[in-house]
């Protein structure tokens, strides 16, 4: 689903590099366990509550990111070159 691709890829670019291993595991579970991509979108945008086992700091970070308080244009996924840049 395009909305999730944009939301999750931009969130990943901004946050994955500073997440702990535990947070990365929670993120992986969050994006891979649900069988319906719309569920992730609804949880991230707070349109529906998430299951208790997925209510954690990473979902809170995703929800805050989804609010887009800086009103950034988020029209497409980021280029993947950042994955190959050296810190």
PDB file of N, CA and C in Angstrom:
ATOM      1  N   UNK A   1       0.847  -1.171   0.000  1.00  0.00           N
ATOM      2  CA  UNK A   1       0.000   0.000   0.000  1.00  0.00           C
ATOM      3  C   UNK A   1       0.897   1.240   0.000  1.00  0.00           C
ATOM      4  N   UNK A   2       0.661   2.141  -0.910  1.00  0.00           N
ATOM      5  CA  UNK A   2       1.541   3.289  -1.113  1.00  0.00           C
ATOM      6  C   UNK A   2       1.681   4.159   0.138  1.00  0.00           C
ATOM      7  N   UNK A   3       0.588   4.395   0.831  1.00  0.00           N
ATOM      8  CA  UNK A   3       0.652   5.246   2.031  1.00  0.00           C
ATOM      9  C   UNK A   3       1.638   4.688   3.052  1.00  0.00           C
ATOM     10  N   UNK A   4       1.588   3.388   3.279  1.00  0.00           N
ATOM     11  CA  UNK A   4       2.522   2.782   4.226  1.00  0.00           C
ATOM     12  C   UNK A   4       3.944   2.791   3.699  1.00  0.00           C
ATOM     13  N   UNK A   5       4.113   2.556   2.414  1.00  0.00           N
ATOM     14  CA  UNK A   5       5.457   2.579   1.839  1.00  0.00           C
ATOM     15  C   UNK A   5       6.119   3.933   2.086  1.00  0.00           C
ATOM     16  N   UNK A   6       5.381   4.988   1.847  1.00  0.00           N
ATOM     17  CA  UNK A   6       5.932   6.331   2.064  1.00  0.00           C
ATOM     18  C   UNK A   6       6.160   6.579   3.553  1.00  0.00           C
ATOM     19  N   UNK A   7       5.158   6.335   4.362  1.00  0.00           N
ATOM     20  CA  UNK A   7       5.264   6.586   5.795  1.00  0.00           C
ATOM     21  C   UNK A   7       6.390   5.775   6.428  1.00  0.00           C
ATOM     22  N   UNK A   8       6.404   4.474   6.184  1.00  0.00           N
ATOM     23  CA  UNK A   8       7.382   3.606   6.844  1.00  0.00           C
ATOM     24  C   UNK A   8       8.790   3.810   6.314  1.00  0.00           C
ATOM     25  N   UNK A   9       8.951   4.062   5.027  1.00  0.00           N
ATOM     26  CA  UNK A   9      10.302   4.257   4.493  1.00  0.00           C
ATOM     27  C   UNK A   9      10.912   5.571   4.972  1.00  0.00           C
ATOM     28  N   UNK A  10      10.116   6.630   5.026  1.00  0.00           N
ATOM     29  CA  UNK A  10      10.633   7.904   5.544  1.00  0.00           C
ATOM     30  C   UNK A  10      10.904   7.818   7.039  1.00  0.00           C
ATOM     31  N   UNK A  11      10.034   7.133   7.771  1.00  0.00           N
ATOM     32  CA  UNK A  11      10.263   6.906   9.195  1.00  0.00           C
ATOM     33  C   UNK A  11      11.549   6.114   9.401  1.00  0.00           C
ATOM     34  N   UNK A  12      11.744   5.068   8.608  1.00  0.00           N
ATOM     35  CA  UNK A  12      12.944   4.239   8.721  1.00  0.00           C
ATOM     36  C   UNK A  12      14.198   5.067   8.458  1.00  0.00           C
ATOM     37  N   UNK A  13      14.169   5.866   7.398  1.00  0.00           N
ATOM     38  CA  UNK A  13      15.346   6.679   7.072  1.00  0.00           C
ATOM     39  C   UNK A  13      15.706   7.605   8.229  1.00  0.00           C
ATOM     40  N   UNK A  14      14.709   8.175   8.853  1.00  0.00           N
ATOM     41  CA  UNK A  14      14.958   9.129   9.931  1.00  0.00           C
ATOM     42  C   UNK A  14      15.322   8.462  11.256  1.00  0.00           C
ATOM     43  N   UNK A  15      14.851   7.247  11.502  1.00  0.00           N
ATOM     44  CA  UNK A  15      14.958   6.684  12.846  1.00  0.00           C
ATOM     45  C   UNK A  15      15.769   5.407  13.015  1.00  0.00           C
ATOM     46  N   UNK A  16      15.858   4.561  12.022  1.00  0.00           N
ATOM     47  CA  UNK A  16      16.478   3.253  12.227  1.00  0.00           C
ATOM     48  C   UNK A  16      17.924   3.341  12.710  1.00  0.00           C
ATOM     49  N   UNK A  17      18.660   4.306  12.226  1.00  0.00           N
ATOM     50  CA  UNK A  17      20.067   4.436  12.591  1.00  0.00           C
ATOM     51  C   UNK A  17      20.317   4.727  14.054  1.00  0.00           C
ATOM     52  N   UNK A  18      19.314   5.205  14.761  1.00  0.00           N
ATOM     53  CA  UNK A  18      19.511   5.530  16.173  1.00  0.00           C
ATOM     54  C   UNK A  18      18.683   4.645  17.114  1.00  0.00           C
ATOM     55  N   UNK A  19      18.062   3.620  16.565  1.00  0.00           N
ATOM     56  CA  UNK A  19      17.280   2.709  17.395  1.00  0.00           C
ATOM     57  C   UNK A  19      18.168   1.643  18.023  1.00  0.00           C
ATOM     58  N   UNK A  20      17.775   1.224  19.208  1.00  0.00           N
ATOM     59  CA  UNK A  20      18.467   0.114  19.868  1.00  0.00           C
ATOM     60  C   UNK A  20      18.073  -1.195  19.190  1.00  0.00           C
ATOM     61  N   UNK A  21      18.775  -2.252  19.501  1.00  0.00           N
ATOM     62  CA  UNK A  21      18.433  -3.555  18.929  1.00  0.00           C
ATOM     63  C   UNK A  21      17.022  -3.971  19.321  1.00  0.00           C
ATOM     64  N   UNK A  22      16.627  -3.693  20.556  1.00  0.00           N
ATOM     65  CA  UNK A  22      15.279  -4.021  21.005  1.00  0.00           C
ATOM     66  C   UNK A  22      14.226  -3.239  20.223  1.00  0.00           C
ATOM     67  N   UNK A  23      14.495  -1.968  19.989  1.00  0.00           N
ATOM     68  CA  UNK A  23      13.567  -1.158  19.205  1.00  0.00           C
ATOM     69  C   UNK A  23      13.487  -1.646  17.762  1.00  0.00           C
ATOM     70  N   UNK A  24      14.615  -2.027  17.198  1.00  0.00           N
ATOM     71  CA  UNK A  24      14.605  -2.566  15.839  1.00  0.00           C
ATOM     72  C   UNK A  24      13.773  -3.840  15.765  1.00  0.00           C
ATOM     73  N   UNK A  25      13.875  -4.668  16.782  1.00  0.00           N
ATOM     74  CA  UNK A  25      13.065  -5.885  16.819  1.00  0.00           C
ATOM     75  C   UNK A  25      11.585  -5.555  16.933  1.00  0.00           C
ATOM     76  N   UNK A  26      11.230  -4.555  17.741  1.00  0.00           N
ATOM     77  CA  UNK A  26       9.829  -4.145  17.860  1.00  0.00           C
ATOM     78  C   UNK A  26       9.322  -3.555  16.544  1.00  0.00           C
ATOM     79  N   UNK A  27      10.164  -2.770  15.865  1.00  0.00           N
ATOM     80  CA  UNK A  27       9.787  -2.213  14.568  1.00  0.00           C
ATOM     81  C   UNK A  27       9.560  -3.335  13.561  1.00  0.00           C
ATOM     82  N   UNK A  28      10.468  -4.286  13.527  1.00  0.00           N
ATOM     83  CA  UNK A  28      10.333  -5.418  12.616  1.00  0.00           C
ATOM     84  C   UNK A  28       9.021  -6.162  12.873  1.00  0.00           C
ATOM     85  N   UNK A  29       8.719  -6.392  14.117  1.00  0.00           N
ATOM     86  CA  UNK A  29       7.470  -7.085  14.453  1.00  0.00           C
ATOM     87  C   UNK A  29       6.255  -6.241  14.036  1.00  0.00           C
ATOM     88  N   UNK A  30       6.325  -4.941  14.285  1.00  0.00           N
ATOM     89  CA  UNK A  30       5.223  -4.044  13.953  1.00  0.00           C
ATOM     90  C   UNK A  30       4.909  -4.056  12.461  1.00  0.00           C
ATOM     91  N   UNK A  31       5.937  -4.043  11.630  1.00  0.00           N
ATOM     92  CA  UNK A  31       5.685  -3.952  10.189  1.00  0.00           C
ATOM     93  C   UNK A  31       5.490  -5.310   9.518  1.00  0.00           C
ATOM     94  N   UNK A  32       5.829  -6.393  10.202  1.00  0.00           N
ATOM     95  CA  UNK A  32       5.737  -7.704   9.569  1.00  0.00           C
ATOM     96  C   UNK A  32       4.654  -8.623  10.112  1.00  0.00           C
ATOM     97  N   UNK A  33       4.197  -8.408  11.338  1.00  0.00           N
ATOM     98  CA  UNK A  33       3.197  -9.314  11.905  1.00  0.00           C
ATOM     99  C   UNK A  33       1.777  -9.092  11.406  1.00  0.00           C
ATOM    100  N   UNK A  34       1.316  -7.873  11.334  1.00  0.00           N
ATOM    101  CA  UNK A  34      -0.079  -7.696  10.885  1.00  0.00           C
ATOM    102  C   UNK A  34      -0.282  -8.240   9.474  1.00  0.00           C
ATOM    103  N   UNK A  35      -1.414  -8.853   9.263  1.00  0.00           N
ATOM    104  CA  UNK A  35      -1.695  -9.408   7.936  1.00  0.00           C
ATOM    105  C   UNK A  35      -2.357  -8.372   7.025  1.00  0.00           C
ATOM    106  N   UNK A  36      -2.715  -7.236   7.569  1.00  0.00           N
ATOM    107  CA  UNK A  36      -3.404  -6.201   6.801  1.00  0.00           C
ATOM    108  C   UNK A  36      -2.632  -4.889   6.930  1.00  0.00           C
ATOM    109  N   UNK A  37      -2.089  -4.403   5.809  1.00  0.00           N
ATOM    110  CA  UNK A  37      -1.327  -3.147   5.836  1.00  0.00           C
ATOM    111  C   UNK A  37      -2.150  -1.968   6.330  1.00  0.00           C
ATOM    112  N   UNK A  38      -3.442  -2.011   6.093  1.00  0.00           N
ATOM    113  CA  UNK A  38      -4.283  -0.910   6.557  1.00  0.00           C
ATOM    114  C   UNK A  38      -4.254  -0.811   8.078  1.00  0.00           C
ATOM    115  N   UNK A  39      -4.115  -1.939   8.764  1.00  0.00           N
ATOM    116  CA  UNK A  39      -4.035  -1.891  10.231  1.00  0.00           C
ATOM    117  C   UNK A  39      -2.871  -1.035  10.679  1.00  0.00           C
ATOM    118  N   UNK A  40      -1.704  -1.227  10.087  1.00  0.00           N
ATOM    119  CA  UNK A  40      -0.526  -0.432  10.454  1.00  0.00           C
ATOM    120  C   UNK A  40      -0.813   1.052  10.235  1.00  0.00           C
ATOM    121  N   UNK A  41      -1.394   1.367   9.104  1.00  0.00           N
ATOM    122  CA  UNK A  41      -1.713   2.766   8.798  1.00  0.00           C
ATOM    123  C   UNK A  41      -2.691   3.336   9.820  1.00  0.00           C
ATOM    124  N   UNK A  42      -3.733   2.601  10.142  1.00  0.00           N
ATOM    125  CA  UNK A  42      -4.717   3.071  11.119  1.00  0.00           C
ATOM    126  C   UNK A  42      -4.097   3.250  12.500  1.00  0.00           C
ATOM    127  N   UNK A  43      -3.221   2.342  12.888  1.00  0.00           N
ATOM    128  CA  UNK A  43      -2.562   2.469  14.201  1.00  0.00           C
ATOM    129  C   UNK A  43      -1.631   3.682  14.205  1.00  0.00           C
ATOM    130  N   UNK A  44      -0.890   3.875  13.117  1.00  0.00           N
ATOM    131  CA  UNK A  44       0.062   4.987  13.037  1.00  0.00           C
ATOM    132  C   UNK A  44      -0.646   6.328  13.039  1.00  0.00           C
ATOM    133  N   UNK A  45      -1.803   6.389  12.415  1.00  0.00           N
ATOM    134  CA  UNK A  45      -2.542   7.647  12.346  1.00  0.00           C
ATOM    135  C   UNK A  45      -3.578   7.774  13.456  1.00  0.00           C
ATOM    136  N   UNK A  46      -3.601   6.793  14.338  1.00  0.00           N
ATOM    137  CA  UNK A  46      -4.500   6.773  15.495  1.00  0.00           C
ATOM    138  C   UNK A  46      -5.973   6.731  15.112  1.00  0.00           C
ATOM    139  N   UNK A  47      -6.253   6.196  13.929  1.00  0.00           N
ATOM    140  CA  UNK A  47      -7.640   6.014  13.516  1.00  0.00           C
ATOM    141  C   UNK A  47      -8.274   4.821  14.227  1.00  0.00           C
ATOM    142  N   UNK A  48      -7.424   3.857  14.617  1.00  0.00           N
ATOM    143  CA  UNK A  48      -7.871   2.681  15.359  1.00  0.00           C
ATOM    144  C   UNK A  48      -6.819   2.338  16.401  1.00  0.00           C
ATOM    145  N   UNK A  49      -7.235   1.762  17.524  1.00  0.00           N
ATOM    146  CA  UNK A  49      -6.239   1.361  18.529  1.00  0.00           C
ATOM    147  C   UNK A  49      -5.475   0.120  18.066  1.00  0.00           C
ATOM    148  N   UNK A  50      -4.227   0.057  18.459  1.00  0.00           N
ATOM    149  CA  UNK A  50      -3.399  -1.111  18.145  1.00  0.00           C
ATOM    150  C   UNK A  50      -3.619  -2.180  19.218  1.00  0.00           C
ATOM    151  N   UNK A  51      -3.329  -3.427  18.888  1.00  0.00           N
ATOM    152  CA  UNK A  51      -3.379  -4.468  19.916  1.00  0.00           C
ATOM    153  C   UNK A  51      -2.398  -4.141  21.046  1.00  0.00           C
ATOM    154  N   UNK A  52      -2.735  -4.537  22.236  1.00  0.00           N
ATOM    155  CA  UNK A  52      -1.916  -4.208  23.411  1.00  0.00           C
ATOM    156  C   UNK A  52      -0.456  -4.621  23.235  1.00  0.00           C
ATOM    157  N   UNK A  53      -0.206  -5.756  22.600  1.00  0.00           N
ATOM    158  CA  UNK A  53       1.173  -6.239  22.458  1.00  0.00           C
ATOM    159  C   UNK A  53       1.997  -5.392  21.488  1.00  0.00           C
ATOM    160  N   UNK A  54       1.362  -4.535  20.711  1.00  0.00           N
ATOM    161  CA  UNK A  54       2.082  -3.651  19.791  1.00  0.00           C
ATOM    162  C   UNK A  54       2.129  -2.204  20.274  1.00  0.00           C
ATOM    163  N   UNK A  55       1.552  -1.944  21.425  1.00  0.00           N
ATOM    164  CA  UNK A  55       1.628  -0.600  22.022  1.00  0.00           C
ATOM    165  C   UNK A  55       2.971  -0.467  22.728  1.00  0.00           C
ATOM    166  N   UNK A  56       3.915   0.165  22.064  1.00  0.00           N
ATOM    167  CA  UNK A  56       5.253   0.321  22.630  1.00  0.00           C
ATOM    168  C   UNK A  56       5.881   1.609  22.109  1.00  0.00           C
ATOM    169  N   UNK A  57       7.106   1.859  22.520  1.00  0.00           N
ATOM    170  CA  UNK A  57       7.779   3.104  22.174  1.00  0.00           C
ATOM    171  C   UNK A  57       7.933   3.306  20.670  1.00  0.00           C
ATOM    172  N   UNK A  58       8.147   2.242  19.926  1.00  0.00           N
ATOM    173  CA  UNK A  58       8.350   2.384  18.489  1.00  0.00           C
ATOM    174  C   UNK A  58       7.051   2.817  17.804  1.00  0.00           C
ATOM    175  N   UNK A  59       5.942   2.259  18.214  1.00  0.00           N
ATOM    176  CA  UNK A  59       4.661   2.706  17.658  1.00  0.00           C
ATOM    177  C   UNK A  59       4.404   4.158  18.047  1.00  0.00           C
ATOM    178  N   UNK A  60       4.767   4.539  19.249  1.00  0.00           N
ATOM    179  CA  UNK A  60       4.618   5.939  19.669  1.00  0.00           C
ATOM    180  C   UNK A  60       5.479   6.852  18.792  1.00  0.00           C
ATOM    181  N   UNK A  61       6.687   6.418  18.473  1.00  0.00           N
ATOM    182  CA  UNK A  61       7.561   7.193  17.583  1.00  0.00           C
ATOM    183  C   UNK A  61       6.941   7.308  16.196  1.00  0.00           C
ATOM    184  N   UNK A  62       6.400   6.203  15.691  1.00  0.00           N
ATOM    185  CA  UNK A  62       5.766   6.213  14.374  1.00  0.00           C
ATOM    186  C   UNK A  62       4.552   7.131  14.362  1.00  0.00           C
ATOM    187  N   UNK A  63       3.776   7.094  15.419  1.00  0.00           N
ATOM    188  CA  UNK A  63       2.602   7.981  15.506  1.00  0.00           C
ATOM    189  C   UNK A  63       3.019   9.445  15.493  1.00  0.00           C
ATOM    190  N   UNK A  64       4.058   9.769  16.241  1.00  0.00           N
ATOM    191  CA  UNK A  64       4.536  11.153  16.263  1.00  0.00           C
ATOM    192  C   UNK A  64       5.046  11.560  14.880  1.00  0.00           C
ATOM    193  N   UNK A  65       5.766  10.673  14.225  1.00  0.00           N
ATOM    194  CA  UNK A  65       6.264  10.945  12.881  1.00  0.00           C
ATOM    195  C   UNK A  65       5.103  11.161  11.916  1.00  0.00           C
ATOM    196  N   UNK A  66       4.070  10.361  12.031  1.00  0.00           N
ATOM    197  CA  UNK A  66       2.915  10.457  11.125  1.00  0.00           C
ATOM    198  C   UNK A  66       2.181  11.788  11.268  1.00  0.00           C
ATOM    199  N   UNK A  67       2.285  12.433  12.412  1.00  0.00           N
ATOM    200  CA  UNK A  67       1.622  13.726  12.613  1.00  0.00           C
ATOM    201  C   UNK A  67       2.232  14.818  11.747  1.00  0.00           C
ATOM    202  N   UNK A  68       3.494  14.628  11.345  1.00  0.00           N
ATOM    203  CA  UNK A  68       4.170  15.556  10.433  1.00  0.00           C
ATOM    204  C   UNK A  68       4.004  17.008  10.889  1.00  0.00           C
ATOM    205  N   UNK A  69       4.408  17.267  12.093  1.00  0.00           N
ATOM    206  CA  UNK A  69       4.236  18.595  12.689  1.00  0.00           C
ATOM    207  C   UNK A  69       4.967  19.699  11.914  1.00  0.00           C
ATOM    208  N   UNK A  70       6.032  19.341  11.193  1.00  0.00           N
ATOM    209  CA  UNK A  70       6.770  20.333  10.406  1.00  0.00           C
ATOM    210  C   UNK A  70       6.193  20.524   9.009  1.00  0.00           C
ATOM    211  N   UNK A  71       5.130  19.803   8.712  1.00  0.00           N
ATOM    212  CA  UNK A  71       4.430  19.906   7.429  1.00  0.00           C
ATOM    213  C   UNK A  71       5.370  19.678   6.238  1.00  0.00           C
ATOM    214  N   UNK A  72       6.237  18.661   6.373  1.00  0.00           N
ATOM    215  CA  UNK A  72       7.135  18.300   5.285  1.00  0.00           C
ATOM    216  C   UNK A  72       6.333  17.681   4.146  1.00  0.00           C
ATOM    217  N   UNK A  73       6.796  17.886   2.936  1.00  0.00           N
ATOM    218  CA  UNK A  73       6.168  17.200   1.805  1.00  0.00           C
ATOM    219  C   UNK A  73       6.649  15.767   1.816  1.00  0.00           C
ATOM    220  N   UNK A  74       5.725  14.861   1.905  1.00  0.00           N
ATOM    221  CA  UNK A  74       6.046  13.432   1.922  1.00  0.00           C
ATOM    222  C   UNK A  74       5.273  12.774   0.786  1.00  0.00           C
ATOM    223  N   UNK A  75       5.811  12.937  -0.406  1.00  0.00           N
ATOM    224  CA  UNK A  75       5.107  12.481  -1.592  1.00  0.00           C
ATOM    225  C   UNK A  75       5.672  11.197  -2.178  1.00  0.00           C
ATOM    226  N   UNK A  76       6.897  10.839  -1.779  1.00  0.00           N
ATOM    227  CA  UNK A  76       7.503   9.633  -2.317  1.00  0.00           C
ATOM    228  C   UNK A  76       8.504   9.053  -1.339  1.00  0.00           C
ATOM    229  N   UNK A  77       8.858   7.821  -1.572  1.00  0.00           N
ATOM    230  CA  UNK A  77       9.830   7.153  -0.732  1.00  0.00           C
ATOM    231  C   UNK A  77      11.203   7.782  -0.927  1.00  0.00           C
ATOM    232  N   UNK A  78      12.059   7.702   0.084  1.00  0.00           N
ATOM    233  CA  UNK A  78      13.401   8.255  -0.089  1.00  0.00           C
ATOM    234  C   UNK A  78      14.236   7.369  -1.011  1.00  0.00           C
ATOM    235  N   UNK A  79      15.219   7.979  -1.652  1.00  0.00           N
ATOM    236  CA  UNK A  79      16.189   7.195  -2.397  1.00  0.00           C
ATOM    237  C   UNK A  79      16.952   6.327  -1.396  1.00  0.00           C
ATOM    238  N   UNK A  80      17.419   5.199  -1.827  1.00  0.00           N
ATOM    239  CA  UNK A  80      18.033   4.246  -0.907  1.00  0.00           C
ATOM    240  C   UNK A  80      19.536   4.427  -0.735  1.00  0.00           C
ATOM    241  N   UNK A  81      20.109   5.425  -1.353  1.00  0.00           N
ATOM    242  CA  UNK A  81      21.552   5.638  -1.217  1.00  0.00           C
ATOM    243  C   UNK A  81      21.968   5.810   0.242  1.00  0.00           C
ATOM    244  N   UNK A  82      21.094   6.366   1.074  1.00  0.00           N
ATOM    245  CA  UNK A  82      21.434   6.585   2.468  1.00  0.00           C
ATOM    246  C   UNK A  82      21.798   5.273   3.177  1.00  0.00           C
ATOM    247  N   UNK A  83      21.312   4.155   2.671  1.00  0.00           N
ATOM    248  CA  UNK A  83      21.615   2.866   3.282  1.00  0.00           C
ATOM    249  C   UNK A  83      23.082   2.486   3.098  1.00  0.00           C
ATOM    250  N   UNK A  84      23.730   3.080   2.116  1.00  0.00           N
ATOM    251  CA  UNK A  84      25.093   2.718   1.783  1.00  0.00           C
ATOM    252  C   UNK A  84      26.104   3.786   2.191  1.00  0.00           C
ATOM    253  N   UNK A  85      25.639   4.858   2.814  1.00  0.00           N
ATOM    254  CA  UNK A  85      26.524   5.925   3.262  1.00  0.00           C
ATOM    255  C   UNK A  85      27.220   5.487   4.545  1.00  0.00           C
ATOM    256  N   UNK A  86      28.440   5.873   4.678  1.00  0.00           N
ATOM    257  CA  UNK A  86      29.189   5.565   5.894  1.00  0.00           C
ATOM    258  C   UNK A  86      28.922   6.649   6.922  1.00  0.00           C
ATOM    259  N   UNK A  87      28.700   6.248   8.176  1.00  0.00           N
ATOM    260  CA  UNK A  87      28.418   7.259   9.223  1.00  0.00           C
ATOM    261  C   UNK A  87      29.584   8.170   9.492  1.00  0.00           C
TER     262      UNK A  87
END
